[in-house]
Amino acid sequence: MYLEIKFKTCWLAIGMMLPGLAIFSSNALTSSELSGEIKKEKVMPSNYSVNVLDKNNKPISNVIVEFHLLEPVSRDNDKLAIMDQIEEQFAPHILAIEKGTLVNFPNSDNIKHHIYSFSQAKSFEQGLYEGKQAAPVKFDSAGIVDLGCNIHDWMLGYIYVADSHHFAKTDINGHVSLSIDNAIKSITVWHPRMQEKTKRLTIVPALNQRDLAFTLENKMLEDTEGYESLSIEVYP
Amino acid sequence: MNSISASIFLSLLIFGMPVSGASAVSGASAKLEASAKSQINHDVSGIIQVGLVASSNLVSFLNSGTGILRHDNNGLILQQGILQIDSDWTSAFSSKLVFNAYTDGDQHIGPSQIEIKYQPLLKSALKYKVRLGIFYPELSVENTDIGWLSPDTYQQSAINSWFGEELRIFGIEGSLFKSGRRTSTPWSWDAKLGLYKGNDPLGSVIAWRGFASHDRQSLFAERLEFAPYPSVVSVDGIDHPAWVEPFSELDSRVGAYLGLHLNYLRRTEFKYYRYDNLADPNVVNSQRLYAWRTKFHSFALNHQLNRRWQLKSQLLYGSTMMGDNFVHVDYFAGFLQSTAKLNSRNKVTFRLDVFDVAEQDDIPVDVNTSFGHALTFNYQYQFSKLWRIGTELHINKNTAFNRANLGLSPKQYERQILLIIDYRL
């Protein structure tokens, strides 16, 4: 545990030493102003407030809310994000990144992992060995990437690849607020346990609508966060 | 060794086709972009345990005595020396080699496990894997450390001490498993079928010596000694040597086991195994080793109450028979183990074992009844990722009526204290 904490601290230090590169915390994800470019034809920023509620009107945290621009802006992306392996789990469970971001998959465990994805947005596999850093993986298509480990079948993680940097995760109150410089076409929300008719829910806001609420129609899948709380030793 | 080699070769010949054919029929398997040019990787790991022992002076079974502990001396010991090589050859194929070094027993260095595993990447929640080689069935919740050691104690439970000395698979195991995490349920399962050869004398040592408590695993083609009980070694008796080569193939029959693992999240694991070596008990070889028809049920439970406290338990009952009911016993064994992690460095384990072997055969002069119970207390301090120190107190009371034939008291009270330092490679 002591060494694992040292690993975590080490990654945190690397992130702090490389300003602008570490976007693995939810705070970093919400600050689109920090990473956005200054537009020549700048419009007044609009402050959007989004709430996401389940079928019983209870707030849902860790929902990815993405704002899709009316006129998408292409830009270079040299960001690096981290999806770590800690105690045989993906950390974080859900990582949201902008399209084109490189993702490092370090292994803070003292055992090997064999991670993979069959998702359309990015299909890949990578062996992660103790003491060896695998090459970062570029996620250059927007979409949702389901991650697994072929050795530890209970490991499950997600990478949400957004079209732009205008996205955020809901807090424990199911709330997101974001300032957007550009006109937006639509807002989508996604959570891995949603069971709606479409994988993502979409709202097209009215012209001056800034406060929006998503309420799920269907019950969410059972919360299996218990897979991450305790871990018996199993046959190696 | 010839019979062992023949078994491996036969297993590869018979079972190799489905393994290699599996990749062709795994339609759900897809080629994924590999970030590295090659999947080949080798990891070498190991553990060395050395220390001091103080033990009661009943001669150990390893020295042809009737004691059920590994050590019968006081002084410096090599408890374990294990080297494990894990190799990834492709995305789906991997292998494991385990070598052990000992200063006691018949052989002092050699392999204890060799396996090739085929586990393709599959998109579906229902998956499969295949193991081929010489390995343990995964019926223990105790032996989860490198080289089939226990992470919690040095001397293992009576059940898994027996498996370590006499049980090994020379064959193939297929697993079909489904992860609950992938389907948003807390329950996961894994069903296993094993087919094997080369484990015909399984049961010999518990029928004569009884259950023991130790961590001395048998190496391939190693002889396992026990006391020269007159009824066993006499030409007028059973006429069997005072040793057994537990991984011999004698009757050319294929044995089988069925395993079912059921997990609740990652906090509870239940394992059931039905094992039957399907041996012909009337087959005897030129060394006078018999095939023993050995079958048992094993139930194992591993439950984590919270981050600091873990319970493990296993129950075993079954029978073994050799000859025309020459030796026939029913046996039962069980343990309950509690491990408390006081903090990230200190760990305390307590285990209670009970074991019983009951005679059922037609030759009363060859006495097989034995029984007993044992208490094991272990404390470990983890200095660092690589270094650990621990101490263990083991006491047992056991009775084996055939000790009387050697002029010993059937009832024995054995004690052992270990002070061990570990280094992990």
XYZ file of C-alpha atoms in Angstrom:
661
model
C 0.000 0.000 0.000
C 2.885 2.292 0.890
C 4.401 1.863 -2.526
C 1.065 2.238 -4.246
C 0.611 5.569 -2.528
C 4.085 6.487 -3.717
C 3.080 5.544 -7.273
C -0.037 7.670 -7.048
C 1.962 10.557 -5.625
C 4.494 10.171 -8.378
C 1.870 10.404 -11.110
C 0.298 13.359 -9.418
C 3.694 15.065 -9.307
C 4.265 14.368 -13.000
C 0.859 15.826 -13.743
C 1.650 18.941 -11.739
C 5.009 19.355 -13.430
C 3.462 19.307 -16.870
C 0.953 22.107 -16.796
C -1.826 21.714 -19.236
C -1.146 18.053 -19.808
C -2.784 16.433 -16.820
C -6.494 16.308 -17.404
C -7.327 13.284 -15.365
C -9.154 15.089 -12.629
C -12.734 16.177 -13.001
C -11.756 19.730 -12.116
C -9.458 19.851 -15.092
C -12.218 18.589 -17.332
C -14.659 21.290 -16.337
C -12.407 24.201 -17.087
C -12.909 24.628 -20.769
C -11.899 28.256 -20.434
C -8.393 27.210 -19.493
C -7.818 25.019 -22.492
C -9.970 26.777 -25.083
C -8.631 29.050 -27.719
C -9.495 32.743 -27.939
C -11.721 33.236 -30.945
C -11.287 36.099 -33.277
C -15.045 36.446 -33.597
C -15.703 36.030 -29.970
C -19.271 35.988 -28.774
C -20.303 36.612 -25.219
C -19.744 33.489 -23.100
C -22.906 31.714 -22.042
C -23.112 30.028 -18.698
C -24.955 26.761 -18.958
C -26.295 24.878 -15.988
C -27.276 21.223 -16.405
C -28.860 18.861 -13.902
C -29.169 15.133 -14.450
C -31.726 13.148 -12.494
C -32.659 9.509 -12.464
C -36.146 8.085 -12.858
C -36.894 8.874 -9.204
C -35.623 12.443 -9.534
C -32.441 11.699 -7.619
C -29.241 13.358 -8.858
C -26.709 11.208 -10.699
C -23.015 11.905 -10.322
C -20.237 11.158 -12.821
C -22.490 11.719 -15.813
C -20.590 13.091 -18.787
C -22.288 16.193 -20.186
C -21.023 17.272 -23.591
C -21.864 20.480 -25.417
C -21.838 20.130 -29.199
C -21.050 23.328 -31.083
C -23.166 24.622 -33.910
C -19.986 25.196 -35.867
C -17.343 22.711 -34.690
C -13.855 24.159 -34.409
C -10.910 21.956 -35.207
C -7.747 22.525 -33.223
C -4.534 20.769 -32.343
C -4.660 18.581 -29.295
C -1.449 17.712 -27.496
C -3.031 16.640 -24.244
C -1.986 13.595 -22.275
C -4.369 11.848 -19.900
C -3.816 8.974 -17.518
C -5.875 5.873 -16.894
C -4.047 4.057 -14.113
C -4.413 0.475 -12.841
C -4.685 0.548 -9.062
C -5.677 -2.445 -6.935
C -6.834 -4.280 -10.047
C -9.208 -1.488 -11.085
C -9.154 1.240 -13.693
C -8.563 4.607 -12.066
C -10.559 6.671 -12.733
C -13.524 4.473 -13.553
C -14.666 7.002 -16.176
C -12.151 9.190 -17.957
C -13.440 11.932 -20.249
C -11.044 13.336 -22.831
C -11.101 15.450 -25.938
C -10.698 13.760 -29.290
C -7.016 13.412 -30.206
C -5.811 13.061 -26.624
C -3.055 10.586 -25.829
C -3.783 8.315 -22.882
C -1.105 6.638 -20.818
C -1.991 3.381 -19.086
C 0.488 3.026 -16.221
C 0.375 -0.039 -13.983
C 0.566 0.821 -10.285
C -0.071 -2.823 -9.345
C 2.683 -5.375 -8.855
C 1.012 -7.800 -11.237
C 0.488 -7.746 -14.975
C -2.634 -6.526 -16.741
C -3.830 -7.135 -20.267
C -6.223 -4.334 -21.100
C -8.349 -4.203 -24.213
C -11.246 -2.508 -25.950
C -13.521 -3.751 -28.715
C -15.295 -0.396 -28.988
C -15.842 1.216 -32.364
C -14.295 4.483 -31.202
C -11.043 2.689 -30.357
C -10.220 -0.979 -30.428
C -6.858 -1.940 -29.015
C -5.065 -4.189 -26.572
C -2.048 -3.554 -24.415
C -0.032 -5.682 -22.011
C 0.836 -3.733 -18.876
C 3.746 -5.158 -16.925
C 5.164 -4.168 -13.591
C 7.962 -1.669 -13.992
C 7.448 -1.219 -17.732
C 5.665 1.796 -19.208
C 3.578 0.968 -22.259
C 3.326 3.437 -25.139
C 0.462 5.945 -24.842
C -2.622 5.312 -26.964
C -4.145 8.052 -29.127
C -7.927 8.338 -29.070
C -8.690 10.172 -32.284
C -12.351 9.243 -32.795
C -15.176 10.578 -30.677
C -17.251 7.961 -28.894
C -17.380 5.733 -25.865
C -14.602 3.222 -25.246
C -15.290 0.289 -22.929
C -12.137 -1.033 -21.269
C -11.554 -4.486 -19.821
C -8.673 -6.641 -18.607
C -8.307 -10.150 -19.966
C -6.642 -11.325 -16.753
C -8.885 -9.596 -14.198
C -12.353 -9.937 -15.610
C -13.917 -7.680 -12.988
C -11.946 -4.676 -14.223
C -14.193 -2.280 -16.108
C -13.457 1.271 -17.167
C -14.628 3.810 -19.701
C -13.037 6.506 -21.777
C -15.488 9.064 -23.087
C -13.937 10.713 -26.141
C -15.624 14.069 -26.746
C -15.664 15.997 -30.000
C -14.321 19.097 -28.301
C -13.141 20.278 -24.917
C -16.649 21.425 -23.954
C -17.587 18.663 -21.542
C -17.770 18.007 -17.808
C -18.718 15.377 -15.228
C -21.660 15.950 -12.933
C -20.891 16.403 -9.264
C -22.613 14.548 -6.413
C -25.640 16.813 -6.900
C -25.913 15.721 -10.512
C -24.949 19.210 -11.565
C -22.660 20.706 -14.181
C -22.078 24.344 -15.024
C -19.969 25.354 -17.975
C -19.195 28.553 -19.788
C -19.257 28.230 -23.578
C -17.984 30.873 -25.975
C -19.674 29.484 -29.056
C -23.197 28.796 -30.106
C -24.200 25.257 -29.369
C -26.251 22.814 -31.367
C -27.089 20.270 -28.698
C -26.178 18.843 -25.322
C -25.756 15.133 -24.659
C -25.456 13.224 -21.431
C -24.055 9.750 -20.886
C -23.447 7.373 -18.022
C -22.449 3.700 -18.380
C -25.432 2.533 -16.317
C -28.045 4.440 -18.334
C -30.660 2.284 -20.067
C -32.388 4.843 -22.243
C -33.583 4.291 -25.805
C -30.357 5.762 -27.106
C -26.899 5.349 -25.616
C -26.721 9.098 -25.015
C -29.584 11.477 -24.271
C -29.689 14.620 -26.370
C -31.362 17.984 -25.823
C -31.448 20.826 -28.304
C -31.790 23.901 -26.092
C -33.998 26.807 -27.023
C -32.256 29.996 -28.127
C -31.942 31.559 -24.692
C -32.254 28.454 -22.598
C -29.303 28.146 -20.234
C -30.714 25.984 -17.423
C -31.395 22.470 -18.536
C -32.452 19.282 -16.837
C -32.240 15.690 -17.998
C -34.481 13.170 -16.300
C -33.988 9.520 -17.167
C -37.046 7.568 -18.245
C -35.720 4.163 -17.348
C -34.182 2.666 -14.254
C -30.397 2.578 -14.327
C -28.456 -0.672 -14.276
C -27.524 -1.962 -10.841
C -24.625 -0.109 -9.276
C -21.719 -2.540 -9.051
C -19.249 -0.186 -7.447
C -18.901 -2.893 -4.817
C -16.425 -4.524 -7.205
C -14.056 -1.695 -6.308
C -14.479 -1.592 -2.542
C -13.116 -4.963 -1.372
C -10.826 -7.452 -3.025
C -10.117 -10.971 -1.852
C -6.909 -12.589 -3.000
C -7.526 -14.951 -5.851
C -5.506 -17.645 -7.524
C -2.738 -15.934 -9.524
C 9.616 -40.151 -15.281
C 8.881 -42.033 -18.469
C 5.256 -42.402 -17.502
C 5.092 -38.685 -16.744
C 6.619 -37.721 -20.054
C 4.265 -40.101 -21.785
C 1.331 -38.527 -19.992
C 2.317 -35.020 -21.053
C 2.895 -36.130 -24.608
C -0.406 -37.997 -24.664
C -2.240 -35.030 -23.229
C -0.742 -32.736 -25.819
C -1.585 -35.198 -28.540
C -5.160 -35.789 -27.417
C -6.095 -32.364 -26.182
C -3.878 -30.160 -28.270
C -6.265 -30.139 -31.220
C -9.190 -28.453 -29.492
C -6.791 -25.882 -28.065
C -5.302 -24.941 -31.380
C -8.662 -25.203 -33.063
C -10.254 -22.850 -30.591
C -8.795 -19.773 -32.196
C -10.307 -20.764 -35.489
C -13.817 -21.108 -34.108
C -13.775 -18.133 -31.776
C -15.834 -15.937 -33.985
C -16.352 -13.355 -31.303
C -12.620 -12.905 -30.984
C -11.319 -10.034 -33.049
C -7.916 -8.727 -33.955
C -7.211 -5.629 -31.948
C -4.602 -3.013 -32.495
C -1.622 -3.943 -30.372
C 0.387 -0.974 -29.219
C 3.586 -2.973 -29.025
C 5.183 -4.686 -31.993
C 5.467 -7.914 -30.104
C 3.370 -9.499 -27.384
C 6.284 -11.529 -26.048
C 7.151 -10.730 -22.475
C 8.851 -12.663 -19.694
C 8.478 -11.887 -16.016
C 10.688 -13.607 -13.477
C 9.572 -13.573 -9.888
C 10.379 -15.610 -6.852
C 10.554 -15.863 -3.125
C 13.200 -17.038 -0.688
C 12.236 -17.872 2.864
C 14.939 -18.662 5.393
C 14.762 -18.710 9.139
C 14.952 -20.580 12.386
C 12.854 -23.448 13.636
C 12.293 -24.978 17.042
C 10.333 -28.184 16.826
C 9.217 -31.142 18.890
C 11.376 -34.146 18.219
C 8.937 -36.579 16.638
C 10.673 -37.699 13.436
C 9.096 -36.065 10.404
C 7.443 -38.075 7.657
C 10.057 -36.528 5.331
C 12.650 -38.468 7.318
C 10.593 -41.676 7.278
C 9.036 -40.936 10.672
C 5.440 -40.676 11.778
C 5.481 -36.956 12.603
C 3.092 -34.861 10.586
C 5.213 -31.707 10.565
C 7.954 -30.888 8.106
C 10.686 -30.078 10.614
C 11.930 -32.325 13.411
C 15.058 -30.342 14.234
C 16.095 -27.021 15.725
C 18.170 -24.508 13.806
C 18.566 -22.767 10.491
C 16.208 -23.767 7.669
C 15.402 -22.989 4.065
C 11.616 -22.852 4.208
C 11.013 -22.001 0.558
C 12.974 -21.177 -2.560
C 10.700 -20.533 -5.509
C 11.385 -19.179 -8.961
C 8.458 -18.492 -11.275
C 8.694 -17.508 -14.933
C 5.530 -16.074 -16.473
C 5.694 -15.603 -20.224
C 3.287 -14.042 -22.680
C 3.865 -15.471 -26.135
C 0.946 -13.971 -28.016
C -2.156 -12.072 -27.023
C -3.831 -15.369 -26.119
C -1.029 -17.788 -25.231
C 0.944 -17.578 -22.009
C 2.944 -19.991 -19.920
C 4.042 -20.462 -16.332
C 7.009 -22.385 -14.965
C 7.541 -22.854 -11.250
C 10.761 -24.262 -9.816
C 11.232 -25.079 -6.139
C 14.360 -25.573 -4.072
C 14.417 -27.471 -0.774
C 17.028 -28.919 1.513
C 14.709 -31.649 2.806
C 12.829 -34.446 1.109
C 13.827 -36.811 -1.676
C 14.769 -34.237 -4.310
C 16.107 -30.771 -3.644
C 15.447 -28.816 -6.790
C 13.033 -29.173 -9.648
C 9.807 -28.012 -11.224
C 6.461 -28.194 -9.463
C 4.209 -26.572 -12.080
C 4.392 -26.171 -15.851
C 1.433 -24.872 -17.778
C 0.448 -23.293 -21.044
C -2.680 -21.164 -21.013
C -4.857 -20.168 -23.925
C -7.208 -17.303 -23.126
C -8.350 -15.360 -26.188
C -9.675 -11.831 -26.015
C -13.431 -12.143 -26.410
C -16.018 -9.434 -26.777
C -18.791 -11.374 -25.088
C -19.291 -11.521 -21.322
C -19.157 -15.323 -21.540
C -15.553 -16.370 -22.015
C -13.365 -19.427 -21.928
C -9.790 -20.393 -21.250
C -7.808 -23.593 -21.452
C -4.825 -24.743 -19.407
C -2.541 -27.559 -20.465
C 0.343 -28.999 -18.519
C 1.126 -30.038 -14.962
C -0.616 -27.846 -12.427
C -2.947 -27.590 -9.450
C -6.690 -27.398 -9.897
C -7.772 -24.056 -8.434
C -9.625 -25.674 -5.568
C -7.832 -23.815 -2.804
C -8.641 -20.375 -1.426
C -5.586 -20.658 0.796
C -2.777 -20.998 -1.748
C -3.060 -17.691 -3.570
C 0.566 -16.569 -3.369
C 3.387 -17.214 -5.816
C 4.286 -20.888 -6.244
C 1.036 -22.064 -4.608
C 2.149 -20.747 -1.231
C -0.190 -19.277 1.325
C 0.225 -15.528 1.829
C -0.961 -15.882 5.419
C 0.847 -18.846 6.998
C 3.999 -20.879 6.426
C 2.567 -24.267 7.282
C -0.602 -24.843 5.365
C -3.869 -26.436 6.302
C -4.129 -30.208 6.471
C -6.182 -30.239 3.269
C -3.808 -28.214 1.149
C -0.716 -29.799 2.675
C -2.028 -33.071 1.286
C -2.761 -31.543 -2.114
C 0.719 -30.018 -2.187
C 2.353 -33.369 -1.678
C 0.124 -35.714 -3.674
C -2.176 -33.864 -6.057
C -1.147 -32.446 -9.396
C -2.819 -32.501 -12.809
C -1.028 -33.907 -15.840
C -3.611 -32.899 -18.362
C -5.969 -30.211 -19.520
C -8.511 -27.946 -17.905
C -11.208 -26.000 -19.711
C -13.003 -23.082 -18.052
C -16.167 -21.311 -19.072
C -16.715 -18.135 -17.092
C -18.846 -15.043 -16.965
C -18.032 -11.771 -15.278
C -20.821 -10.142 -13.333
C -19.203 -6.734 -13.710
C -19.742 -6.868 -17.455
C -23.425 -7.624 -17.023
C -23.993 -5.289 -14.052
C -24.679 -8.034 -11.550
C -22.710 -8.729 -8.370
C -22.436 -12.427 -9.219
C -19.728 -14.009 -11.370
C -19.178 -17.682 -12.063
C -16.555 -19.986 -13.503
C -17.148 -23.650 -14.404
C -14.170 -25.937 -14.920
C -13.651 -29.419 -16.279
C -10.288 -31.115 -15.932
C -9.115 -34.327 -17.580
C -5.795 -35.765 -16.583
C -3.523 -38.711 -16.031
C -0.585 -39.365 -13.766
C -2.193 -39.029 -10.349
C -2.966 -42.661 -9.560
C -1.314 -43.107 -6.121
C -3.216 -40.106 -4.713
C -4.428 -41.063 -1.264
C -1.520 -43.289 -0.212
C -0.045 -40.981 2.404
C -3.274 -40.043 4.145
C -4.282 -43.710 4.337
C -1.104 -44.658 6.174
C 0.471 -41.549 7.666
C -2.726 -39.495 7.917
C -3.121 -35.780 7.274
C -0.141 -33.492 7.900
C 0.553 -29.788 8.106
C 3.429 -28.310 6.109
C 4.382 -26.401 2.974
C 6.642 -29.000 1.354
C 5.261 -29.460 -2.141
C 6.344 -32.524 -4.076
C 8.417 -31.996 -7.197
C 7.812 -33.891 -10.407
C 8.885 -37.536 -10.125
C 9.750 -37.093 -6.473
C 9.397 -39.840 -3.907
C 7.323 -39.050 -0.880
C 8.536 -40.950 2.155
C 6.554 -42.222 5.092
C 7.364 -44.516 8.009
C 8.027 -48.212 7.251
C 4.837 -49.525 8.830
C 5.309 -53.323 9.142
C 1.868 -54.102 7.750
C 2.682 -52.030 4.672
C 6.244 -53.017 3.834
C 6.078 -56.683 4.864
C 5.958 -59.181 2.010
C 3.353 -60.994 4.079
C 1.358 -57.803 4.329
C 0.544 -55.324 1.614
C 4.112 -55.450 0.324
C 4.241 -51.778 -0.589
C 7.395 -49.619 -0.343
C 7.583 -46.997 2.426
C 7.307 -44.271 -0.166
C 5.124 -43.296 -3.043
C 5.713 -41.491 -6.316
C 2.451 -39.554 -6.302
C 2.438 -38.482 -9.942
C 2.763 -41.959 -11.450
C 0.498 -43.206 -14.200
C -0.324 -46.845 -13.537
C -3.639 -47.819 -15.106
C -3.756 -45.652 -18.260
C -7.142 -44.321 -17.223
C -8.127 -40.666 -17.519
C -9.284 -38.984 -14.323
C -11.631 -36.021 -14.127
C -12.677 -33.153 -11.937
C -15.464 -30.639 -12.087
C -15.141 -27.238 -10.447
C -17.599 -24.419 -9.905
C -16.565 -20.985 -8.639
C -19.182 -18.487 -7.589
C -18.163 -14.960 -6.636
C -20.150 -12.175 -5.040
C -18.491 -8.937 -6.126
C -14.873 -9.343 -5.084
C -15.596 -9.915 -1.439
C -16.835 -13.513 -1.409
C -15.661 -16.520 -3.333
C -17.110 -20.010 -3.086
C -15.547 -23.005 -4.789
C -16.892 -26.488 -5.154
C -14.856 -29.315 -6.691
C -15.725 -32.915 -7.361
C -12.524 -34.850 -7.971
C -12.282 -38.477 -9.056
C -9.105 -39.954 -10.460
C -11.138 -42.934 -11.745
C -8.167 -45.194 -11.054
C -8.372 -48.972 -11.217
C -7.435 -49.954 -7.634
C -6.296 -53.422 -8.685
C -3.483 -52.173 -10.893
C -0.014 -52.460 -9.367
C 3.325 -51.779 -11.022
C 6.697 -53.459 -10.712
C 7.634 -51.177 -7.801
C 4.534 -52.449 -5.946
C 2.862 -49.049 -6.242
C -0.913 -49.333 -6.522
C -3.410 -47.161 -8.300
C -5.712 -45.721 -5.645
C -9.298 -44.874 -6.509
C -9.566 -41.492 -4.864
C -12.554 -39.214 -4.995
C -13.633 -36.273 -2.910
C -15.841 -33.247 -2.596
C -14.156 -29.965 -1.690
C -15.976 -26.826 -0.567
C -13.979 -23.636 -0.067
C -15.049 -20.195 1.045
C -13.106 -16.952 1.006
C -14.897 -13.957 2.477
C -13.670 -10.470 3.187
C -15.689 -8.938 5.981
C -14.025 -5.571 5.581
C -10.725 -4.151 4.361
C -8.903 -5.550 7.387
C -10.548 -8.854 8.130
C -10.705 -11.920 5.916
C -12.077 -15.402 6.565
C -11.106 -18.548 4.702
C -12.510 -22.006 5.139
C -12.422 -25.327 3.343
C -14.126 -28.650 3.896
C -13.080 -31.895 2.283
C -14.596 -35.322 2.415
C -14.041 -38.353 0.283
C -12.600 -41.833 0.097
C -9.674 -43.732 -1.298
C -9.258 -47.432 -1.968
C -6.489 -49.666 -3.271
C -6.475 -53.352 -4.179
C -9.465 -55.552 -3.563
C -10.500 -53.465 -0.548
C -6.968 -53.958 0.882
C -6.872 -50.382 2.020
C -10.045 -48.364 2.052
C -10.569 -45.214 4.074
C -13.070 -42.404 4.272
C -11.610 -39.061 5.193
C -12.744 -35.658 6.305
C -10.791 -32.476 6.922
C -11.610 -28.840 7.392
C -10.152 -25.550 8.484
C -11.307 -22.119 9.474
C -8.820 -19.281 9.132
C -9.097 -15.665 10.155
C -6.648 -13.026 8.948
C -6.593 -9.496 10.315
C -4.541 -6.766 8.678
C -3.789 -4.512 11.621
C -2.388 -1.909 9.235
C -0.471 -1.874 5.956
C 2.526 -3.639 7.545
C 1.186 -5.927 10.278
C -0.911 -9.023 9.690
C -2.131 -11.693 12.094
C -3.592 -15.061 11.106
C -5.188 -17.753 13.187
C -6.239 -21.138 11.831
C -8.011 -24.132 13.290
C -7.679 -27.468 11.503
C -9.480 -30.742 12.072
C -8.808 -33.972 10.200
C -9.987 -37.544 10.353
C -9.266 -40.738 8.438
C -11.590 -43.683 9.116
C -10.766 -47.262 8.193
C -13.273 -49.114 6.000
C -11.262 -52.070 4.635
C -10.990 -55.830 5.155
C -7.418 -55.951 6.518
C -7.608 -54.846 10.147
C -3.941 -55.612 10.771
C -3.081 -52.676 8.529
C -4.443 -49.932 10.726
C -5.436 -46.776 8.900
C -7.436 -44.774 11.390
C -5.984 -41.403 12.316
C -7.383 -38.092 13.462
C -6.401 -34.844 15.104
C -6.682 -31.117 15.268
C -4.218 -28.242 15.005
C -3.909 -24.574 15.857
C -1.695 -22.249 13.849
C -0.928 -18.651 14.794
C 1.050 -16.470 12.399
C 2.272 -12.878 12.610
C 3.906 -11.096 9.683
C 5.534 -7.698 9.388
C 6.009 -6.299 5.895
C 9.168 -4.179 5.890
C 8.841 -3.220 2.263
C 7.523 -4.563 -0.986
C 10.423 -7.043 -1.035
C 11.139 -7.886 2.586
C 8.910 -9.496 5.178
C 9.519 -11.126 8.531
C 7.155 -13.460 10.277
C 6.783 -15.905 13.087
C 4.458 -18.856 13.408
C 3.419 -21.108 16.232
C 1.837 -24.438 15.359
C 0.554 -27.012 17.802
C -1.360 -30.165 17.044
C -2.672 -33.216 18.778
C -2.952 -36.195 16.505
C -3.573 -39.873 16.831
C -2.495 -42.569 14.381
C -3.113 -46.078 15.658
C -0.524 -47.633 13.357
C 2.255 -45.887 15.341
C 1.819 -48.678 17.884
C 3.216 -51.113 15.280
C 6.445 -49.086 15.357
C 6.610 -49.002 19.132
C 5.389 -45.419 19.373
C 2.494 -43.938 21.237
C -0.459 -43.456 18.856
C -1.231 -40.093 20.440
C 1.269 -37.348 19.764
C 1.439 -33.701 20.654
C 3.582 -31.771 18.167
C 4.772 -28.178 18.442
C 6.741 -25.965 16.128
C 7.870 -22.340 16.145
C 9.176 -20.671 13.013
C 10.909 -17.343 12.549
C 11.098 -16.621 8.835
C 12.404 -13.785 6.727
C 11.161 -13.492 3.138
C 12.739 -11.844 0.171
C 10.781 -11.484 -3.055
C 12.506 -11.281 -6.408
